[in-house]
Amino acid sequence: QQQPQPPRRGAFIVFEGIDRCGKSTQTALLAASLPNSLLRRFPDRTTKTGAIISSYLSHPSSSSASSPSAAATPSPPLPDEAIHLLFSANRWESAASLTALLRAGTNVIVDRYAYSGAAYTAAKGGGGGGGGVAGGLGLEWCKAPDRGLPTPDLVVYVDVAPAVAAARAGYGEERYERIEFQEKVAAAFAELRDERWVVVDGTRPVEEVQRTIEKVAREVVAKAGMEPLREDLWC
Ligand code: DGP
Ligand code: NA
Ligand code: NA
């Protein structure tokens, strides 16, 4: 008599891109069309680290402590290094549950991951990280805290020029939404690209982008069950 087979593992699909590239629309469409899938996003603003991150993002600069409504003993602004580690911690908080879902056979789609983590902080450190800076906010320093996270099977990079994204509704509401900064983020993303990335043109019509992504995602889902799940991002 045959033992029941363990479920095929699910595929781990990450979406990345600059602000207002259309990722959130596309992750939702893929989650709706891909069987047995679930959508998560980072930062996960529902956890304790997420609440600090959300407050940080909603302030245009670090001057919130000087607002009239601030407490008598305002907390000092978060240094770039500290908020970087909180974003990473926010991903580590979910790592075990993501892994469990994948092992149970669920396809996990995430809106942003460690690539955003490295790209957004490296952009503060003076560019795309190509300068070979090892310390400070250089790209290698930025990647370090996320090393060893679950490794995606596919990274969908939704490519939109910063000037095009800036013309979209709602732009400028959050801290990082400035064109010059987004140019640096895009340059840092380009440094992070590897063989698991697929770049899609985010300026095409929504349904066309969706079809392109769904086709690639279905191929990756079909193959994912044949490879072990890796927990060795950037190792
Ligand atoms: P979103 O909810 O996808 O719009 O992301 C919020 C903002 O935070 C967006 O500007 C991208 C940025 N972001 C996402 N993840 C990280 C991260 O790990 N580190 C930093 N510094 N910024 C991040
Ligand atoms: Na945003
Ligand atoms: Na978004």
Short mmCIF file of C-alpha atoms and ligand atoms in Angstrom, two decimals:
data_model
loop_
_atom_site.label_atom_id
_atom_site.label_comp_id
_atom_site.label_asym_id
_atom_site.label_seq_id
_atom_site.Cartn_x
_atom_site.Cartn_y
_atom_site.Cartn_z
CA GLN A 1 0.00 0.00 0.00
CA GLN A 2 1.32 3.41 -1.00
CA GLN A 3 2.03 6.14 1.52
CA PRO A 4 0.31 9.43 0.70
CA GLN A 5 2.75 11.79 -1.01
CA PRO A 6 3.68 15.01 0.80
CA PRO A 7 2.24 18.04 -1.02
CA ARG A 8 4.31 19.63 -3.74
CA ARG A 9 5.81 22.78 -2.35
CA GLY A 10 4.47 26.11 -3.50
CA ALA A 11 6.34 28.72 -5.51
CA PHE A 12 7.70 31.85 -3.87
CA ILE A 13 7.06 34.84 -6.14
CA VAL A 14 8.33 38.31 -5.26
CA PHE A 15 7.32 41.59 -6.90
CA GLU A 16 9.68 44.54 -6.88
CA GLY A 17 9.84 48.01 -8.37
CA ILE A 18 9.97 51.69 -7.52
CA ASP A 19 7.03 53.46 -5.88
CA ARG A 20 3.83 53.63 -8.00
CA CYS A 21 5.16 51.16 -10.58
CA GLY A 22 1.88 49.22 -10.44
CA LYS A 23 3.09 46.31 -8.30
CA SER A 24 0.17 46.35 -5.92
CA THR A 25 -2.35 46.07 -8.77
CA GLN A 26 -0.35 43.28 -10.40
CA THR A 27 0.21 41.27 -7.20
CA ALA A 28 -3.55 41.35 -6.53
CA LEU A 29 -4.35 40.26 -10.09
CA LEU A 30 -1.86 37.40 -9.94
CA ALA A 31 -3.14 36.23 -6.56
CA ALA A 32 -6.66 36.19 -7.99
CA SER A 33 -5.67 34.20 -11.07
CA LEU A 34 -3.11 31.74 -9.69
CA PRO A 35 -4.69 28.71 -7.99
CA ASN A 36 -3.78 27.96 -4.40
CA SER A 37 -2.01 31.26 -3.85
CA LEU A 38 -1.82 33.83 -1.11
CA LEU A 39 -0.68 37.46 -1.12
CA ARG A 40 1.51 39.10 1.53
CA ARG A 41 3.25 42.45 1.53
CA PHE A 42 6.35 43.98 3.08
CA PRO A 43 6.60 46.01 5.12
CA ASP A 44 3.87 44.19 7.04
CA ARG A 45 2.45 47.22 8.86
CA THR A 46 0.33 45.09 11.23
CA THR A 47 3.19 43.97 13.51
CA LYS A 48 5.03 46.02 16.16
CA THR A 49 8.01 46.67 13.88
CA GLY A 50 5.50 47.42 11.12
CA ALA A 51 3.85 50.13 13.22
CA ILE A 52 7.20 51.91 13.71
CA ILE A 53 7.97 51.56 9.99
CA SER A 54 4.55 52.88 9.01
CA SER A 55 4.97 55.93 11.22
CA TYR A 56 8.46 56.51 9.79
CA LEU A 57 7.15 56.33 6.21
CA SER A 58 4.26 58.67 6.82
CA HIS A 59 6.54 61.52 7.89
CA PRO A 60 8.18 63.50 5.11
CA SER A 61 11.36 64.02 7.16
CA SER A 62 12.69 63.23 10.60
CA SER A 63 11.35 66.46 12.07
CA SER A 64 8.20 64.92 13.54
CA ALA A 65 9.60 65.16 17.06
CA SER A 66 9.44 68.95 16.89
CA SER A 67 5.74 69.10 16.04
CA PRO A 68 3.60 70.92 18.66
CA SER A 69 1.75 67.71 19.51
CA ALA A 70 4.93 65.77 20.25
CA ALA A 71 5.33 64.33 23.72
CA ALA A 72 7.32 66.27 26.31
CA THR A 73 10.23 63.89 25.79
CA PRO A 74 10.23 63.29 22.03
CA SER A 75 12.12 60.27 20.77
CA PRO A 76 15.06 61.12 18.51
CA PRO A 77 14.65 60.45 14.78
CA LEU A 78 15.57 56.96 13.66
CA PRO A 79 19.01 56.79 12.00
CA ASP A 80 19.09 55.24 8.50
CA GLU A 81 20.89 52.18 9.87
CA ALA A 82 18.24 51.59 12.55
CA ILE A 83 15.23 51.82 10.23
CA HIS A 84 17.06 49.56 7.77
CA LEU A 85 17.37 46.87 10.43
CA LEU A 86 13.70 47.26 11.39
CA PHE A 87 12.60 46.67 7.78
CA SER A 88 14.76 43.53 7.77
CA ALA A 89 13.40 42.40 11.14
CA ASN A 90 9.89 42.87 9.74
CA ARG A 91 10.71 40.30 7.03
CA TRP A 92 12.38 37.90 9.48
CA GLU A 93 9.24 38.00 11.64
CA SER A 94 7.36 36.40 8.73
CA ALA A 95 10.07 34.06 7.43
CA ALA A 96 8.98 30.95 9.30
CA SER A 97 5.32 31.36 8.35
CA LEU A 98 6.21 31.95 4.68
CA THR A 99 8.33 28.80 4.70
CA ALA A 100 5.54 26.79 6.33
CA LEU A 101 3.02 27.96 3.73
CA LEU A 102 5.38 27.09 0.87
CA ARG A 103 6.11 23.64 2.28
CA ALA A 104 2.38 23.04 2.65
CA GLY A 105 1.98 23.68 -1.08
CA THR A 106 0.72 27.27 -1.13
CA ASN A 107 2.09 29.63 -3.77
CA VAL A 108 3.19 32.73 -1.88
CA ILE A 109 3.18 36.08 -3.68
CA VAL A 110 4.81 39.02 -1.92
CA ASP A 111 4.63 42.71 -2.70
CA ARG A 112 8.26 43.84 -1.96
CA TYR A 113 10.99 41.87 -0.24
CA ALA A 114 14.68 42.10 0.63
CA TYR A 115 15.52 43.68 -2.75
CA SER A 116 13.51 46.74 -1.72
CA GLY A 117 15.29 46.54 1.61
CA ALA A 118 18.72 46.80 0.02
CA ALA A 119 17.78 49.17 -2.82
CA TYR A 120 15.98 51.83 -0.76
CA THR A 121 18.69 52.10 1.87
CA ALA A 122 21.55 51.93 -0.65
CA ALA A 123 19.87 54.83 -2.46
CA LYS A 124 20.38 56.90 0.69
CA GLY A 125 24.05 55.96 0.69
CA GLY A 126 24.73 57.86 -2.50
CA GLY A 127 23.59 55.82 -5.44
CA GLY A 128 23.25 52.42 -6.97
CA GLY A 129 25.84 50.83 -4.76
CA GLY A 130 28.29 50.50 -7.62
CA GLY A 131 30.93 52.48 -5.78
CA GLY A 132 32.21 49.42 -3.97
CA VAL A 133 31.44 50.90 -0.57
CA ALA A 134 31.65 48.10 1.97
CA GLY A 135 30.52 49.98 5.06
CA GLY A 136 28.11 52.81 5.70
CA LEU A 137 25.04 52.38 3.53
CA GLY A 138 26.83 50.54 0.71
CA LEU A 139 24.94 47.81 -1.10
CA GLU A 140 26.79 44.92 0.59
CA TRP A 141 26.14 46.39 4.01
CA CYS A 142 22.49 46.83 3.05
CA LYS A 143 22.12 43.22 1.91
CA ALA A 144 23.71 41.68 5.00
CA PRO A 145 20.77 41.56 7.46
CA ASP A 146 18.52 39.75 4.94
CA ARG A 147 21.06 37.03 4.14
CA GLY A 148 19.55 33.60 4.75
CA LEU A 149 15.90 34.54 4.22
CA PRO A 150 13.80 32.22 2.01
CA THR A 151 14.98 32.62 -1.59
CA PRO A 152 12.34 33.52 -4.20
CA ASP A 153 11.77 31.27 -7.20
CA LEU A 154 10.88 34.34 -9.25
CA VAL A 155 11.34 38.07 -8.89
CA VAL A 156 8.98 40.07 -11.09
CA TYR A 157 10.42 43.55 -11.56
CA VAL A 158 7.75 45.97 -12.74
CA ASP A 159 9.75 48.49 -14.73
CA VAL A 160 8.51 52.08 -14.92
CA ALA A 161 10.67 55.20 -15.29
CA PRO A 162 10.64 57.39 -12.17
CA ALA A 163 9.20 60.34 -14.10
CA VAL A 164 6.30 58.18 -15.33
CA ALA A 165 5.60 56.82 -11.84
CA ALA A 166 5.68 60.36 -10.44
CA ALA A 167 2.81 61.37 -12.73
CA ARG A 168 0.54 58.68 -11.24
CA ALA A 169 -2.19 59.44 -8.70
CA GLY A 170 -1.24 59.91 -5.09
CA TYR A 171 2.49 60.37 -5.73
CA GLY A 172 4.46 62.15 -3.04
CA GLU A 173 2.33 61.06 -0.12
CA GLU A 174 5.06 58.99 1.50
CA ARG A 175 8.60 59.70 2.55
CA TYR A 176 10.53 58.19 -0.36
CA GLU A 177 8.35 59.48 -3.21
CA ARG A 178 10.71 61.99 -4.83
CA ILE A 179 11.97 61.54 -8.39
CA GLU A 180 15.70 62.02 -7.68
CA PHE A 181 15.55 59.47 -4.88
CA GLN A 182 13.58 56.97 -7.00
CA GLU A 183 16.25 57.23 -9.74
CA LYS A 184 18.80 56.05 -7.19
CA VAL A 185 16.47 53.24 -6.03
CA ALA A 186 16.09 52.07 -9.65
CA ALA A 187 19.89 52.08 -10.09
CA ALA A 188 20.30 50.01 -6.93
CA PHE A 189 17.63 47.52 -8.09
CA ALA A 190 19.61 47.11 -11.33
CA GLU A 191 22.65 46.05 -9.28
CA LEU A 192 20.60 43.38 -7.52
CA ARG A 193 19.21 41.74 -10.65
CA ASP A 194 20.02 38.04 -11.03
CA GLU A 195 18.95 35.00 -13.09
CA ARG A 196 15.65 34.66 -11.24
CA TRP A 197 14.45 38.10 -12.28
CA VAL A 198 11.95 38.81 -15.01
CA VAL A 199 11.59 42.46 -15.98
CA VAL A 200 8.16 43.47 -17.25
CA ASP A 201 7.28 46.78 -18.88
CA GLY A 202 4.97 48.47 -16.39
CA THR A 203 3.90 51.11 -18.90
CA ARG A 204 1.93 48.56 -20.98
CA PRO A 205 -1.84 48.22 -20.37
CA VAL A 206 -2.71 46.53 -17.08
CA GLU A 207 -4.27 43.41 -18.72
CA GLU A 208 -1.26 42.93 -20.97
CA VAL A 209 1.18 43.19 -18.05
CA GLN A 210 -1.03 40.75 -16.14
CA ARG A 211 -1.00 38.16 -18.95
CA THR A 212 2.79 38.38 -19.28
CA ILE A 213 3.28 37.89 -15.54
CA GLU A 214 0.73 35.09 -15.25
CA LYS A 215 2.44 33.09 -18.00
CA VAL A 216 5.84 33.31 -16.32
CA ALA A 217 4.35 32.61 -12.89
CA ARG A 218 2.60 29.46 -14.10
CA GLU A 219 5.88 28.14 -15.54
CA VAL A 220 7.64 28.83 -12.24
CA VAL A 221 4.86 27.14 -10.24
CA ALA A 222 5.13 24.04 -12.45
CA LYS A 223 8.88 23.83 -11.83
CA ALA A 224 8.96 24.80 -8.15
CA GLY A 225 7.83 21.37 -6.97
CA MET A 226 10.96 19.82 -8.50
CA GLU A 227 13.46 21.95 -6.59
CA PRO A 228 13.91 22.09 -2.82
CA LEU A 229 12.90 25.30 -1.09
CA ARG A 230 16.00 27.40 -0.48
CA GLU A 231 16.57 29.49 2.61
CA ASP A 232 19.84 31.01 1.49
CA LEU A 233 19.12 34.43 0.05
CA TRP A 234 22.43 36.14 -0.87
CA CYS A 235 24.50 33.37 0.76
P1 DGP B 1 4.80 50.17 -0.16
O1 DGP B 1 3.86 49.86 0.98
O2 DGP B 1 5.08 49.00 -1.05
O3 DGP B 1 4.44 51.42 -0.92
O4 DGP B 1 6.22 50.48 0.55
C1 DGP B 1 6.34 51.57 1.38
C2 DGP B 1 7.62 52.33 1.14
O5 DGP B 1 8.69 51.71 1.85
C3 DGP B 1 8.07 52.39 -0.32
O6 DGP B 1 8.59 53.69 -0.56
C4 DGP B 1 9.18 51.37 -0.38
C5 DGP B 1 9.78 51.42 0.98
N1 DGP B 1 10.36 50.16 1.42
C6 DGP B 1 9.83 48.91 1.33
N2 DGP B 1 10.63 48.02 1.92
C7 DGP B 1 11.69 48.71 2.38
C8 DGP B 1 12.87 48.33 3.09
O7 DGP B 1 13.08 47.16 3.43
N3 DGP B 1 13.75 49.33 3.41
C9 DGP B 1 13.52 50.63 3.09
N4 DGP B 1 14.43 51.54 3.46
N5 DGP B 1 12.42 51.02 2.41
C10 DGP B 1 11.53 50.07 2.07
NA NA B 2 4.67 53.65 -1.70
NA NA B 3 2.64 49.67 -3.34
#
